Amino acid sequence: MNYPEALSYIKEKEKLGSSFGTDTIKELLRRLGNPETAAPAIHIAGTNGKGSIMAYVEETFVRTGMTVGRYISPTIYDYRERWTRNKEWASEEDVAEAITAVSEKIEDMVADGMASPTAFEIETAVAFYLFKKWKCDIMLIECGMGGRLDATNVIEKDKLSVLASISMDHMEVLGKTVREITREKLGILRDRTVLVSYPQTPEVMAEISGYCALHNVKLIIADTDELVINEEHFYGSSFTYKGEDYDISIGGRYQIYNAITAIEVLKYFKDVCGDEIYSGLLTTRWDGRFSVVNDDPLVIVDGAHNEDAWAGLKKSLDKYFTNSKVIYIIGVLADKEYNKMIDILGPTAEMVFAVQSDSPRALAAEELSKVLTENGIDSVFIDVSEDESDAEFTDVTERKSTDAFEGESEIEPEKESADGTVSKPSDESDGESEDESVIESVNEKRLGLSIKKAMEIASKKKIPVVIAGTLSISGWAMRYFEERRA
């Protein structure tokens, strides 16, 4: 396959939905020669902050001269972004080669009467294939969803496990309580290994501590009692942790906690020195996570997409913009608890521009705007039809959400197979497929016009603009401002 053919192959496999369990991916990896055993791994699970913690770790490891392979999902810029070597995306040639090699093994599996792996399982196998090919010194592996039944949960030895912040999300799959969700994420652990944990809530930490004691897992906790925050700003923060000074260049109080978790991960590796950790944290960039993309008016892009992330965003905004209103540009997925987002962010909203991503799970912008207005929040959406997609803002219709709502995205129900394996139509993560052509062009155009109008209003009122929601929207917003700067 060439690269376009490889993308088409993945697109076809996306129709299989998502399957939670490791039997299929283990068989696929066995037929590939078990590339997951080629290098030591750091395996991270959690609800929020996985990407940020691993970004700090990756930046620091690269500075030490290691060859670092990293696997993430979802992505915000490009399909190839999910596989990196020393922070560089996999090439189109490498991706095509890896998907071709994996597809050949899948053909053999299907011929032997086995089920075809899903798109996420294929992408996970591609990660291990590439990391072996690249001769990586270490692999940084991010769970898609949960942990115990996630396709990434195939690493049996030479592994350090990490837990990012755990809270309520994906309850339809992972459990109805935070304790149940925590147990699912603890499923990545192996007996007599080591776990580094973010400073969790007492309820979550009780579950973690009990599990670690039962399974003889050494638990290292990022200790907020050893943390002194010296200065906080939306451009970054300075803090002292266990007597050592650090600076980070990503805003948000939660990023300080992500950073001290990363410090504990890095200190586990004795050959990483303090100066390398300091420099790595300082220079880490993780786009779409409280990213300042414009100074006047101030515009911040944040990928907050669930209750805990919305609460963290609100806490940071209260810190940096006390008693100030905010103009929000927001898009959500229909299967998220967006009413809680309204409760959390609503009191600070001057107004909200409702947008939507290209995901089939996206809540229509019209419907989001309608719900916001029903909750007393001034909200608009920009109606951009396909043939209007090249129009300027002044040529499109701006309607209040009290207008008739003409449709809403549908969420395909979960399916359960005879053996109890849960399948879902969407990816294991909050991923949204790239390259949805017409839908993406219209929705992205709506976002661009919303940003333009929001900045005009913010300039007059001297208040900030915050773009939040799915990572797809964050990616569009980041590209919008990169193009403006160019």
Coordinates of N, CA and C in Angstrom, one line a residue, residues 356-360 362 384 386 389 435-446 476:
Q356 N -19.3 22.9 16.3 CA -19.2 21.4 16.4 C -18.1 20.9 15.6
S357 N -17.6 19.7 16.0 CA -16.6 19.0 15.3 C -17.1 18.2 14.1
D358 N -16.3 17.4 13.5 CA -16.7 16.6 12.4 C -17.1 15.2 12.8
S359 N -17.0 14.9 14.1 CA -17.3 13.6 14.6 C -18.8 13.3 14.5
P360 N -19.2 12.0 14.2 CA -20.6 11.7 14.2 C -21.2 11.7 15.6
A362 N -20.7 14.3 17.5 CA -20.8 15.7 17.9 C -22.2 16.1 18.1
V384 N -23.7 27.9 8.6 CA -22.8 27.9 7.4 C -23.3 26.7 6.6
E386 N -23.3 24.3 3.1 CA -22.1 23.9 2.3 C -21.8 24.9 1.2
S389 N -19.8 28.1 2.4 CA -18.6 27.8 3.2 C -17.5 28.8 2.9
D435 N -10.0 14.2 8.2 CA -10.3 14.2 6.8 C -11.8 13.8 6.5
E436 N -12.7 14.5 7.1 CA -14.2 14.2 6.8 C -14.7 15.2 5.8
S437 N -13.8 15.7 5.0 CA -14.0 16.6 3.8 C -15.1 17.6 4.0
V438 N -16.3 17.4 3.4 CA -17.3 18.4 3.3 C -17.8 18.8 4.7
I439 N -18.1 17.8 5.6 CA -18.5 18.1 6.9 C -17.5 18.9 7.7
E440 N -16.2 18.5 7.6 CA -15.1 19.2 8.3 C -15.0 20.6 7.7
S441 N -15.1 20.8 6.4 CA -14.9 22.1 5.9 C -15.9 23.1 6.4
V442 N -17.2 22.6 6.5 CA -18.3 23.5 6.9 C -18.1 23.8 8.4
N443 N -17.8 22.7 9.2 CA -17.7 22.9 10.7 C -16.5 23.7 11.0
E444 N -15.4 23.5 10.3 CA -14.2 24.3 10.5 C -14.4 25.7 10.1
K445 N -15.1 26.0 9.0 CA -15.4 27.3 8.6 C -16.2 28.0 9.7
R446 N -17.2 27.3 10.3 CA -18.0 27.9 11.4 C -17.1 28.3 12.5
W476 N -8.3 22.5 15.1 CA -8.7 23.5 14.1 C -8.3 24.9 14.6

